[in-house]
mmCIF file of C-alpha atoms (C1' of nucleotides) and ligand atoms in Angstrom:
data_model
loop_
_atom_site.group_PDB
_atom_site.id
_atom_site.type_symbol
_atom_site.label_atom_id
_atom_site.label_comp_id
_atom_site.label_asym_id
_atom_site.label_seq_id
_atom_site.Cartn_x
_atom_site.Cartn_y
_atom_site.Cartn_z
ATOM 1 C CA MET A 1 0.000 0.000 0.000
ATOM 2 C CA SER A 2 2.975 2.333 -0.321
ATOM 3 C CA GLU A 3 2.054 3.639 -3.744
ATOM 4 C CA LYS A 4 1.268 7.305 -4.347
ATOM 5 C CA LYS A 5 -2.372 8.163 -4.392
ATOM 6 C CA ARG A 6 -3.479 8.719 -7.970
ATOM 7 C CA GLY A 7 -7.218 8.753 -7.929
ATOM 8 C CA ASN A 8 -8.133 5.099 -8.264
ATOM 9 C CA THR A 9 -5.626 4.110 -10.956
ATOM 10 C CA SER A 10 -2.357 2.668 -9.656
ATOM 11 C CA LEU A 11 1.002 3.666 -11.085
ATOM 12 C CA GLN A 12 1.422 0.087 -12.349
ATOM 13 C CA GLN A 13 -1.804 0.364 -14.288
ATOM 14 C CA MET A 14 -0.817 3.744 -15.694
ATOM 15 C CA MET A 15 2.567 2.420 -16.819
ATOM 16 C CA GLU A 16 0.968 -0.546 -18.472
ATOM 17 C CA SER A 17 -1.598 1.418 -20.430
ATOM 18 C CA PHE A 18 1.137 3.938 -21.274
ATOM 19 C CA GLU A 19 3.317 1.199 -22.783
ATOM 20 C CA GLU A 20 0.340 -0.198 -24.624
ATOM 21 C CA ALA A 21 -0.519 3.263 -26.014
ATOM 22 C CA CYS A 22 3.068 3.810 -27.136
ATOM 23 C CA ARG A 23 3.168 0.510 -28.953
ATOM 24 C CA SER A 24 -0.075 1.159 -30.787
ATOM 25 C CA ALA A 25 1.101 4.661 -31.714
ATOM 26 C CA ASP A 26 4.472 3.340 -32.937
ATOM 27 C CA LEU A 27 6.353 5.258 -30.290
ATOM 28 C CA LYS A 28 9.472 3.437 -29.221
ATOM 29 C CA LEU A 29 9.675 2.552 -25.563
ATOM 30 C CA THR A 30 12.882 4.316 -24.639
ATOM 31 C CA HIS A 31 14.286 4.550 -21.147
ATOM 32 C CA GLN A 32 13.787 8.339 -21.310
ATOM 33 C CA ARG A 33 10.121 8.093 -22.254
ATOM 34 C CA LEU A 34 9.380 5.555 -19.571
ATOM 35 C CA GLU A 35 11.109 7.564 -16.873
ATOM 36 C CA ILE A 36 9.634 10.904 -17.911
ATOM 37 C CA TYR A 37 6.180 9.405 -17.944
ATOM 38 C CA ARG A 38 6.677 7.679 -14.609
ATOM 39 C CA GLU A 39 7.972 10.853 -12.988
ATOM 40 C CA LEU A 40 4.985 12.845 -14.233
ATOM 41 C CA ALA A 41 2.534 10.120 -13.300
ATOM 42 C CA THR A 42 3.774 10.054 -9.711
ATOM 43 C CA ALA A 43 3.894 13.829 -9.370
ATOM 44 C CA THR A 44 0.898 15.491 -7.786
ATOM 45 C CA ASP A 45 1.994 19.070 -8.415
ATOM 46 C CA HIS A 46 1.641 19.589 -12.182
ATOM 47 C CA PRO A 47 5.356 20.242 -12.711
ATOM 48 C CA CYS A 48 6.895 22.263 -15.525
ATOM 49 C CA ALA A 49 9.444 20.700 -17.877
ATOM 50 C CA GLU A 50 12.338 22.127 -15.932
ATOM 51 C CA THR A 51 11.133 20.765 -12.598
ATOM 52 C CA LEU A 52 10.613 17.358 -14.132
ATOM 53 C CA HIS A 53 14.092 17.526 -15.654
ATOM 54 C CA ARG A 54 15.650 18.497 -12.339
ATOM 55 C CA ARG A 55 13.958 15.575 -10.590
ATOM 56 C CA LEU A 56 14.947 13.091 -13.262
ATOM 57 C CA LEU A 57 18.579 14.215 -13.370
ATOM 58 C CA LYS A 58 19.129 12.529 -9.990
ATOM 59 C CA HIS A 59 18.752 9.121 -11.599
ATOM 60 C CA MET A 60 19.476 9.990 -15.238
ATOM 61 C CA PRO A 61 22.382 12.431 -15.137
ATOM 62 C CA THR A 62 22.671 12.718 -18.918
ATOM 63 C CA LEU A 63 19.008 13.399 -19.668
ATOM 64 C CA SER A 64 18.706 16.614 -21.642
ATOM 65 C CA LEU A 65 16.103 19.274 -21.002
ATOM 66 C CA ASP A 66 15.307 19.224 -24.696
ATOM 67 C CA THR A 67 14.353 15.573 -24.440
ATOM 68 C CA VAL A 68 11.961 16.402 -21.640
ATOM 69 C CA TYR A 69 10.302 19.110 -23.733
ATOM 70 C CA ARG A 70 10.254 17.015 -26.892
ATOM 71 C CA THR A 71 8.905 13.989 -25.088
ATOM 72 C CA LEU A 72 6.178 15.909 -23.298
ATOM 73 C CA ALA A 73 5.116 17.429 -26.624
ATOM 74 C CA THR A 74 4.965 13.983 -28.196
ATOM 75 C CA PHE A 75 2.967 12.627 -25.275
ATOM 76 C CA ALA A 76 0.557 15.552 -25.472
ATOM 77 C CA GLN A 77 0.002 14.968 -29.195
ATOM 78 C CA HIS A 78 -0.908 11.400 -28.427
ATOM 79 C CA HIS A 79 -3.133 12.390 -25.506
ATOM 80 C CA LEU A 80 -0.928 10.618 -22.990
ATOM 81 C CA VAL A 81 -0.368 13.778 -20.979
ATOM 82 C CA LYS A 82 -1.963 17.202 -20.838
ATOM 83 C CA LYS A 83 -0.557 20.682 -20.853
ATOM 84 C CA VAL A 84 -2.257 22.571 -18.047
ATOM 85 C CA GLN A 85 -3.543 26.041 -18.787
ATOM 86 C CA THR A 86 -2.117 28.706 -16.516
ATOM 87 C CA VAL A 87 -1.458 32.396 -16.552
ATOM 88 C CA ASP A 88 2.293 31.854 -16.184
ATOM 89 C CA SER A 89 4.898 31.657 -18.897
ATOM 90 C CA GLN A 90 6.226 28.196 -18.075
ATOM 91 C CA ALA A 91 4.037 25.374 -19.317
ATOM 92 C CA ARG A 92 2.957 22.822 -16.739
ATOM 93 C CA PHE A 93 1.981 19.220 -17.292
ATOM 94 C CA GLU A 94 0.014 16.325 -15.846
ATOM 95 C CA ALA A 95 -0.484 12.656 -16.614
ATOM 96 C CA GLU A 96 -3.951 12.558 -15.084
ATOM 97 C CA MET A 97 -6.228 12.374 -18.118
ATOM 98 C CA SER A 98 -9.564 11.753 -16.432
ATOM 99 C CA GLN A 99 -12.087 14.564 -15.971
ATOM 100 C CA HIS A 100 -11.120 16.840 -13.084
ATOM 101 C CA HIS A 101 -10.677 20.491 -12.185
ATOM 102 C CA HIS A 102 -7.995 22.755 -10.730
ATOM 103 C CA VAL A 103 -7.545 25.031 -7.746
ATOM 104 C CA ILE A 104 -4.562 27.317 -8.212
ATOM 105 C CA CYS A 105 -2.858 29.265 -5.471
ATOM 106 C CA ASP A 106 -1.969 32.639 -6.970
ATOM 107 C CA SER A 107 0.742 33.034 -4.377
ATOM 108 C CA CYS A 108 2.782 29.790 -4.527
ATOM 109 C CA LYS A 109 1.399 28.633 -7.906
ATOM 110 C CA GLU A 110 0.476 25.239 -6.528
ATOM 111 C CA ILE A 111 -2.123 23.491 -8.676
ATOM 112 C CA MET A 112 -4.362 20.947 -6.996
ATOM 113 C CA ASP A 113 -6.862 18.569 -8.579
ATOM 114 C CA PHE A 114 -10.430 18.213 -7.487
ATOM 115 C CA GLN A 115 -13.573 16.423 -8.600
ATOM 116 C CA TRP A 116 -16.906 18.118 -9.152
ATOM 117 C CA GLY A 117 -19.373 15.570 -10.411
ATOM 118 C CA SER A 118 -22.411 17.802 -10.119
ATOM 119 C CA PHE A 119 -20.720 20.404 -12.312
ATOM 120 C CA ASP A 120 -19.728 17.742 -14.847
ATOM 121 C CA ALA A 121 -23.353 16.708 -15.106
ATOM 122 C CA PHE A 122 -24.459 20.307 -15.699
ATOM 123 C CA SER A 123 -25.155 21.170 -19.312
ATOM 124 C CA VAL A 124 -23.673 24.325 -20.819
ATOM 125 C CA PRO A 125 -25.712 27.424 -21.724
ATOM 126 C CA GLY A 126 -27.715 27.065 -24.925
ATOM 127 C CA ASP A 127 -25.864 29.730 -26.921
ATOM 128 C CA ILE A 128 -22.619 27.813 -26.432
ATOM 129 C CA GLU A 129 -23.990 24.734 -28.122
ATOM 130 C CA GLN A 130 -24.449 26.933 -31.214
ATOM 131 C CA TRP A 131 -20.813 27.961 -31.113
ATOM 132 C CA GLY A 132 -19.356 24.659 -32.353
ATOM 133 C CA SER A 133 -18.512 21.236 -30.993
ATOM 134 C CA ILE A 134 -17.384 21.028 -27.404
ATOM 135 C CA THR A 135 -14.735 18.550 -26.305
ATOM 136 C CA ASN A 136 -14.548 19.408 -22.623
ATOM 137 C CA LYS A 137 -15.429 21.903 -19.931
ATOM 138 C CA ASN A 138 -13.390 22.604 -16.835
ATOM 139 C CA VAL A 139 -13.406 24.800 -13.799
ATOM 140 C CA THR A 140 -10.415 26.700 -12.510
ATOM 141 C CA ILE A 141 -10.583 28.161 -9.045
ATOM 142 C CA HIS A 142 -8.108 30.841 -8.044
ATOM 143 C CA GLY A 143 -7.252 31.905 -4.544
ATOM 144 C CA THR A 144 -4.686 31.582 -1.777
ATOM 145 C CA CYS A 145 -3.937 28.243 -0.138
ATOM 146 C CA ARG A 146 -3.821 27.830 3.636
ATOM 147 C CA LYS A 147 -0.029 27.600 3.692
ATOM 148 C CA CYS A 148 0.317 30.935 1.896
ATOM 149 C CA GLN A 149 -2.353 32.537 4.033
ATOM 150 C CA ALA A 150 -0.293 31.607 7.096
ATOM 151 C CA THR A 151 2.921 32.936 5.542
ATOM 152 C CA GLN A 152 1.295 36.225 4.602
ATOM 153 C CA GLN A 153 0.030 36.505 8.161
ATOM 154 C CA GLU A 154 3.581 36.160 9.520
ATOM 155 C CA VAL A 155 4.863 38.816 7.137
ATOM 156 C CA LYS A 156 2.232 41.244 8.372
ATOM 157 C CA GLN A 157 3.378 40.691 11.952
ATOM 158 C CA THR A 158 7.039 41.404 11.094
ATOM 159 C CA MET B 1 -25.557 53.315 -31.749
ATOM 160 C CA SER B 2 -22.408 52.449 -33.667
ATOM 161 C CA GLU B 3 -20.361 51.447 -30.644
ATOM 162 C CA LYS B 4 -18.935 47.964 -30.270
ATOM 163 C CA LYS B 5 -20.944 45.658 -28.100
ATOM 164 C CA ARG B 6 -19.233 45.339 -24.722
ATOM 165 C CA GLY B 7 -21.694 43.681 -22.419
ATOM 166 C CA ASN B 8 -23.679 46.544 -21.006
ATOM 167 C CA THR B 9 -20.820 48.969 -20.324
ATOM 168 C CA SER B 10 -20.098 51.417 -23.155
ATOM 169 C CA LEU B 11 -16.582 52.236 -24.277
ATOM 170 C CA GLN B 12 -17.092 55.797 -23.021
ATOM 171 C CA GLN B 13 -17.903 54.499 -19.561
ATOM 172 C CA MET B 14 -14.912 52.160 -19.614
ATOM 173 C CA MET B 15 -12.584 54.991 -20.635
ATOM 174 C CA GLU B 16 -13.928 57.225 -17.905
ATOM 175 C CA SER B 17 -13.539 54.712 -15.111
ATOM 176 C CA PHE B 18 -10.127 53.803 -16.535
ATOM 177 C CA GLU B 19 -8.964 57.412 -16.311
ATOM 178 C CA GLU B 20 -10.386 57.720 -12.840
ATOM 179 C CA ALA B 21 -8.610 54.525 -11.760
ATOM 180 C CA CYS B 22 -5.294 55.757 -13.196
ATOM 181 C CA ARG B 23 -5.568 59.046 -11.360
ATOM 182 C CA SER B 24 -6.295 57.396 -8.035
ATOM 183 C CA ALA B 25 -3.421 54.947 -8.596
ATOM 184 C CA ASP B 26 -1.036 57.785 -9.524
ATOM 185 C CA LEU B 27 -0.559 56.435 -13.015
ATOM 186 C CA LYS B 28 0.017 59.242 -15.499
ATOM 187 C CA LEU B 29 -2.489 59.439 -18.321
ATOM 188 C CA THR B 30 -0.158 59.080 -21.261
ATOM 189 C CA HIS B 31 -1.257 58.870 -24.871
ATOM 190 C CA GLN B 32 0.155 55.332 -24.997
ATOM 191 C CA ARG B 33 -1.781 54.143 -21.953
ATOM 192 C CA LEU B 34 -5.032 55.621 -23.207
ATOM 193 C CA GLU B 35 -4.681 54.107 -26.654
ATOM 194 C CA ILE B 36 -3.544 50.700 -25.440
ATOM 195 C CA TYR B 37 -6.451 50.558 -23.054
ATOM 196 C CA ARG B 38 -8.924 51.741 -25.672
ATOM 197 C CA GLU B 39 -7.672 49.192 -28.191
ATOM 198 C CA LEU B 40 -7.997 46.358 -25.692
ATOM 199 C CA ALA B 41 -11.388 47.575 -24.494
ATOM 200 C CA THR B 42 -12.806 47.549 -28.022
ATOM 201 C CA ALA B 43 -11.267 44.200 -28.932
ATOM 202 C CA THR B 44 -13.497 41.183 -28.571
ATOM 203 C CA ASP B 45 -10.808 38.598 -29.294
ATOM 204 C CA HIS B 46 -8.525 38.618 -26.245
ATOM 205 C CA PRO B 47 -5.458 39.712 -28.223
ATOM 206 C CA CYS B 48 -1.840 39.038 -27.307
ATOM 207 C CA ALA B 49 0.596 41.929 -26.813
ATOM 208 C CA GLU B 50 1.928 41.573 -30.324
ATOM 209 C CA THR B 51 -1.503 41.705 -31.952
ATOM 210 C CA LEU B 52 -2.381 44.770 -29.926
ATOM 211 C CA HIS B 53 0.901 46.365 -30.926
ATOM 212 C CA ARG B 54 0.341 45.605 -34.591
ATOM 213 C CA ARG B 55 -3.122 47.173 -34.465
ATOM 214 C CA LEU B 56 -1.918 50.262 -32.654
ATOM 215 C CA LEU B 57 1.027 50.840 -34.983
ATOM 216 C CA LYS B 58 -1.408 51.983 -37.670
ATOM 217 C CA HIS B 59 -2.165 55.117 -35.693
ATOM 218 C CA MET B 60 0.927 55.274 -33.476
ATOM 219 C CA PRO B 61 3.847 54.327 -35.706
ATOM 220 C CA THR B 62 6.482 54.854 -33.005
ATOM 221 C CA LEU B 63 4.825 52.816 -30.252
ATOM 222 C CA SER B 64 7.226 50.168 -29.022
ATOM 223 C CA LEU B 65 6.287 46.582 -28.297
ATOM 224 C CA ASP B 66 8.008 46.918 -24.958
ATOM 225 C CA THR B 67 5.615 49.688 -23.997
ATOM 226 C CA VAL B 68 2.684 47.449 -24.814
ATOM 227 C CA TYR B 69 4.063 44.697 -22.595
ATOM 228 C CA ARG B 70 5.033 47.073 -19.804
ATOM 229 C CA THR B 71 1.723 48.866 -19.914
ATOM 230 C CA LEU B 72 -0.332 45.698 -19.890
ATOM 231 C CA ALA B 73 1.677 44.453 -16.906
ATOM 232 C CA THR B 74 1.023 47.724 -15.080
ATOM 233 C CA PHE B 75 -2.672 47.562 -15.906
ATOM 234 C CA ALA B 76 -2.858 43.961 -14.712
ATOM 235 C CA GLN B 77 -1.197 44.889 -11.401
ATOM 236 C CA HIS B 78 -3.834 47.532 -10.887
ATOM 237 C CA HIS B 79 -6.645 45.190 -11.913
ATOM 238 C CA LEU B 80 -7.528 47.270 -14.954
ATOM 239 C CA VAL B 81 -6.990 44.361 -17.340
ATOM 240 C CA LYS B 82 -6.628 40.613 -16.973
ATOM 241 C CA LYS B 83 -4.182 38.128 -18.357
ATOM 242 C CA VAL B 84 -6.196 35.242 -19.786
ATOM 243 C CA GLN B 85 -5.087 31.726 -18.990
ATOM 244 C CA THR B 86 -4.362 29.580 -22.021
ATOM 245 C CA VAL B 87 -2.196 26.617 -22.993
ATOM 246 C CA ASP B 88 -0.306 28.724 -25.530
ATOM 247 C CA SER B 89 3.008 30.432 -25.011
ATOM 248 C CA GLN B 90 1.891 33.949 -25.860
ATOM 249 C CA ALA B 91 -0.046 35.690 -23.099
ATOM 250 C CA ARG B 92 -3.452 37.059 -24.033
ATOM 251 C CA PHE B 93 -5.329 39.940 -22.434
ATOM 252 C CA GLU B 94 -8.765 41.409 -21.904
ATOM 253 C CA ALA B 95 -10.241 44.585 -20.450
ATOM 254 C CA GLU B 96 -13.509 42.926 -19.470
ATOM 255 C CA MET B 97 -13.228 42.617 -15.703
ATOM 256 C CA SER B 98 -16.725 41.434 -14.840
ATOM 257 C CA GLN B 99 -17.442 37.779 -14.084
ATOM 258 C CA HIS B 100 -17.575 35.704 -17.272
ATOM 259 C CA HIS B 101 -16.253 32.500 -18.817
ATOM 260 C CA HIS B 102 -14.394 31.415 -21.942
ATOM 261 C CA VAL B 103 -14.942 29.107 -24.896
ATOM 262 C CA ILE B 104 -11.685 28.460 -26.720
ATOM 263 C CA CYS B 105 -11.413 27.029 -30.211
ATOM 264 C CA ASP B 106 -8.445 24.662 -30.134
ATOM 265 C CA SER B 107 -8.065 25.060 -33.873
ATOM 266 C CA CYS B 108 -8.039 28.845 -34.483
ATOM 267 C CA LYS B 109 -7.371 29.802 -30.834
ATOM 268 C CA GLU B 110 -10.304 32.201 -30.805
ATOM 269 C CA ILE B 111 -11.456 32.967 -27.263
ATOM 270 C CA MET B 112 -15.081 33.995 -26.788
ATOM 271 C CA ASP B 113 -16.781 35.276 -23.648
ATOM 272 C CA PHE B 114 -19.958 33.878 -22.234
ATOM 273 C CA GLN B 115 -22.109 34.274 -19.151
ATOM 274 C CA TRP B 116 -23.262 31.431 -16.955
ATOM 275 C CA GLY B 117 -25.232 32.819 -14.076
ATOM 276 C CA SER B 118 -26.432 29.477 -12.777
ATOM 277 C CA PHE B 119 -22.835 28.263 -12.544
ATOM 278 C CA ASP B 120 -21.778 31.447 -10.760
ATOM 279 C CA ALA B 121 -24.495 30.834 -8.177
ATOM 280 C CA PHE B 122 -23.270 27.267 -7.606
ATOM 281 C CA SER B 123 -21.159 26.765 -4.517
ATOM 282 C CA VAL B 124 -17.886 24.872 -4.772
ATOM 283 C CA PRO B 125 -17.339 21.365 -3.326
ATOM 284 C CA GLY B 126 -16.860 21.327 0.427
ATOM 285 C CA ASP B 127 -13.263 20.089 0.418
ATOM 286 C CA ILE B 128 -12.236 23.112 -1.638
ATOM 287 C CA GLU B 129 -13.447 25.532 0.998
ATOM 288 C CA GLN B 130 -10.900 23.883 3.332
ATOM 289 C CA TRP B 131 -8.110 24.543 0.866
ATOM 290 C CA GLY B 132 -7.832 28.279 1.436
ATOM 291 C CA SER B 133 -9.587 31.460 0.409
ATOM 292 C CA ILE B 134 -11.129 31.563 -3.031
ATOM 293 C CA THR B 135 -11.120 34.726 -5.098
ATOM 294 C CA ASN B 136 -12.883 33.457 -8.191
ATOM 295 C CA LYS B 137 -14.025 30.418 -10.122
ATOM 296 C CA ASN B 138 -14.285 30.208 -13.886
ATOM 297 C CA VAL B 139 -15.209 27.757 -16.572
ATOM 298 C CA THR B 140 -13.198 27.154 -19.714
ATOM 299 C CA ILE B 141 -14.797 25.243 -22.520
ATOM 300 C CA HIS B 142 -12.610 23.763 -25.239
ATOM 301 C CA GLY B 143 -13.737 22.633 -28.652
ATOM 302 C CA THR B 144 -13.882 23.582 -32.313
ATOM 303 C CA CYS B 145 -15.848 26.605 -33.506
ATOM 304 C CA ARG B 146 -18.269 26.438 -36.457
ATOM 305 C CA LYS B 147 -15.876 28.259 -38.765
ATOM 306 C CA CYS B 148 -13.106 25.739 -38.118
ATOM 307 C CA GLN B 149 -15.490 22.813 -38.392
ATOM 308 C CA ALA B 150 -16.424 24.051 -41.867
ATOM 309 C CA THR B 151 -12.782 24.508 -42.866
ATOM 310 C CA GLN B 152 -11.842 21.040 -41.660
ATOM 311 C CA GLN B 153 -14.750 19.672 -43.653
ATOM 312 C CA GLU B 154 -13.381 21.286 -46.839
ATOM 313 C CA VAL B 155 -9.935 19.868 -46.198
ATOM 314 C CA LYS B 156 -11.377 16.379 -45.970
ATOM 315 C CA GLN B 157 -13.050 16.762 -49.347
ATOM 316 C CA THR B 158 -9.811 17.854 -51.039
ATOM 317 C "C1'" DA C 1 6.910 78.409 -18.359
ATOM 318 C "C1'" DC C 2 9.592 75.304 -15.322
ATOM 319 C "C1'" DC C 3 10.728 71.450 -12.375
ATOM 320 C "C1'" DT C 4 10.609 66.842 -11.081
ATOM 321 C "C1'" DC C 5 9.419 62.385 -11.458
ATOM 322 C "C1'" DT C 6 7.419 59.048 -14.477
ATOM 323 C "C1'" DT C 7 7.161 56.994 -18.723
ATOM 324 C "C1'" DT C 8 8.776 55.913 -23.225
ATOM 325 C "C1'" DA C 9 11.728 54.041 -27.306
ATOM 326 C "C1'" DA C 10 15.451 51.482 -28.687
ATOM 327 C "C1'" DG C 11 18.207 48.057 -28.339
ATOM 328 C "C1'" DA C 12 20.424 44.648 -25.314
ATOM 329 C "C1'" DA C 13 19.472 40.881 -22.321
ATOM 330 C "C1'" DT C 14 17.037 36.974 -20.447
ATOM 331 C "C1'" DA C 15 13.816 33.077 -20.157
ATOM 332 C "C1'" DA C 16 11.371 29.417 -22.267
ATOM 333 C "C1'" DT C 17 11.178 26.502 -25.905
ATOM 334 C "C1'" DT C 18 12.492 24.519 -30.341
ATOM 335 C "C1'" DC C 19 15.719 23.317 -34.050
ATOM 336 C "C1'" DT C 20 19.999 21.098 -36.179
ATOM 337 C "C1'" DT C 21 23.052 17.510 -36.443
ATOM 338 C "C1'" DA C 22 25.922 13.754 -35.212
ATOM 339 C "C1'" DT C 23 25.472 9.735 -32.413
ATOM 340 C "C1'" DT C 24 22.954 6.183 -30.098
ATOM 341 C "C1'" DT C 25 19.175 3.039 -29.496
ATOM 342 C "C1'" DA C 26 14.853 0.204 -30.152
ATOM 343 C "C1'" DC C 27 13.204 -3.275 -32.356
ATOM 344 C "C1'" DA C 28 12.130 -5.803 -36.708
ATOM 345 C "C1'" DT C 29 14.194 -9.317 -39.302
ATOM 346 C "C1'" DA C 30 17.595 -12.690 -40.739
ATOM 347 C "C1'" DT D 1 21.829 -13.751 -31.361
ATOM 348 C "C1'" DA D 2 23.725 -10.553 -34.841
ATOM 349 C "C1'" DT D 3 22.442 -6.840 -38.183
ATOM 350 C "C1'" DG D 4 20.041 -3.109 -40.551
ATOM 351 C "C1'" DT D 5 17.296 0.902 -40.358
ATOM 352 C "C1'" DA D 6 14.385 4.356 -38.879
ATOM 353 C "C1'" DA D 7 13.447 6.811 -34.712
ATOM 354 C "C1'" DA D 8 15.095 9.072 -30.703
ATOM 355 C "C1'" DT D 9 18.608 11.405 -27.981
ATOM 356 C "C1'" DA D 10 22.338 14.913 -26.344
ATOM 357 C "C1'" DA D 11 24.523 19.012 -27.078
ATOM 358 C "C1'" DG D 12 24.599 23.242 -28.428
ATOM 359 C "C1'" DA D 13 22.769 26.771 -31.585
ATOM 360 C "C1'" DA D 14 18.663 29.237 -32.716
ATOM 361 C "C1'" DT D 15 14.191 31.213 -32.078
ATOM 362 C "C1'" DT D 16 10.328 33.243 -29.660
ATOM 363 C "C1'" DA D 17 8.287 35.765 -25.982
ATOM 364 C "C1'" DT D 18 9.203 38.885 -22.589
ATOM 365 C "C1'" DT D 19 11.912 41.983 -19.609
ATOM 366 C "C1'" DC D 20 15.773 45.071 -18.547
ATOM 367 C "C1'" DT D 21 18.891 49.274 -19.197
ATOM 368 C "C1'" DT D 22 19.422 53.840 -20.304
ATOM 369 C "C1'" DA D 23 18.946 58.229 -22.366
ATOM 370 C "C1'" DA D 24 15.378 61.228 -23.958
ATOM 371 C "C1'" DA D 25 10.546 62.854 -23.822
ATOM 372 C "C1'" DG D 26 6.319 63.971 -21.469
ATOM 373 C "C1'" DA D 27 2.721 64.610 -17.577
ATOM 374 C "C1'" DG D 28 1.174 67.188 -14.160
ATOM 375 C "C1'" DG D 29 2.074 70.123 -10.238
ATOM 376 C "C1'" DT D 30 3.769 74.900 -8.975
HETATM 377 MN MN1 MN E 201 -4.738 18.187 -12.778
HETATM 378 MN MN1 MN E 202 -12.938 37.214 -21.638
HETATM 379 ZN ZN1 ZN E 203 -0.037 28.861 -1.873
HETATM 380 ZN ZN1 ZN E 204 -11.910 28.029 -34.672
#
DNA sequence: ACCTCTTTAAGAATAATTCTTATTTACATA
DNA sequence: TATGTAAATAAGAATTATTCTTAAAGAGGT
């Protein structure tokens, strides 16, 4: 039971369906791809390419940052990972492909997942259905997380 | 009645409250600031800095791109404009500060506003209220707009 | 009109990402 | 298991988006 919590899907399962997806998309199963995917799949913080690279360097000292970028782009094209939309300049990524939403702390930039089934079941306003064909709808909540609230409190007291 | 549609607020009104806000924030009312704000306020497409610059060059041939970036950053700090969150590398902006949501065409990158009062009235899942203090919640819908659907149809037939 | 501080334009610099190329590797096949 | 070949990687150069530096221009108060 020492595996990271990842919704209901275990890392093992994710790795297996990842390998399967690569094979059927004719993507070679390189050490780099496997490790980059694994690192992202175990991360819960929606890391940017650089963060991912920094983490991976510990066990793969020759991994290039370019490979991380290139690989993430390839994965995204094949819908194996998602680029997360943010207001910041560095792109951030996630391996969690199932429907979920984000809370973002505007102070520390932490992005957390959450579920909102009753929203998912909601149907969009009528005029939007005219607009075109919709592939997905997501909520982003912005605010300040507890940790940052505490920190800002301390600063005030200084 | 020839003014651009801007929700219910007219451009005149926006310009007036903009000038008022600048004065009370001790921001000098320069020609550049007025024109950049006006251009963004009349745009309905959430332009990036470069697009805005290109449009403004027609009437202000010496305006520098740096000024557009710097000015938008200043405006954003003072909550006079908003940076829109996207998955693309170029930042996009809007002057519409009232609560609204976005539909984004993944093909042509067009961003359209829409209202969703019943969503706004919805309260967020309980576990999120524990997370920290929330400043806003917004929906982003992704899909393909009618125009792009039509174009893709043509391509198929070729 | 003049002073002072802010803002601007221009170009240099930086940050994030992508491209080029020589080398290495995965994996299909013999 | 060895070999051939296309795909992928590492390294560094290049590009794109944005920010910084500095000298000159302008806003707004007196
Ligand atoms: Mn997520
Ligand atoms: Mn908008
Ligand atoms: Zn935080
Ligand atoms: Zn479109």
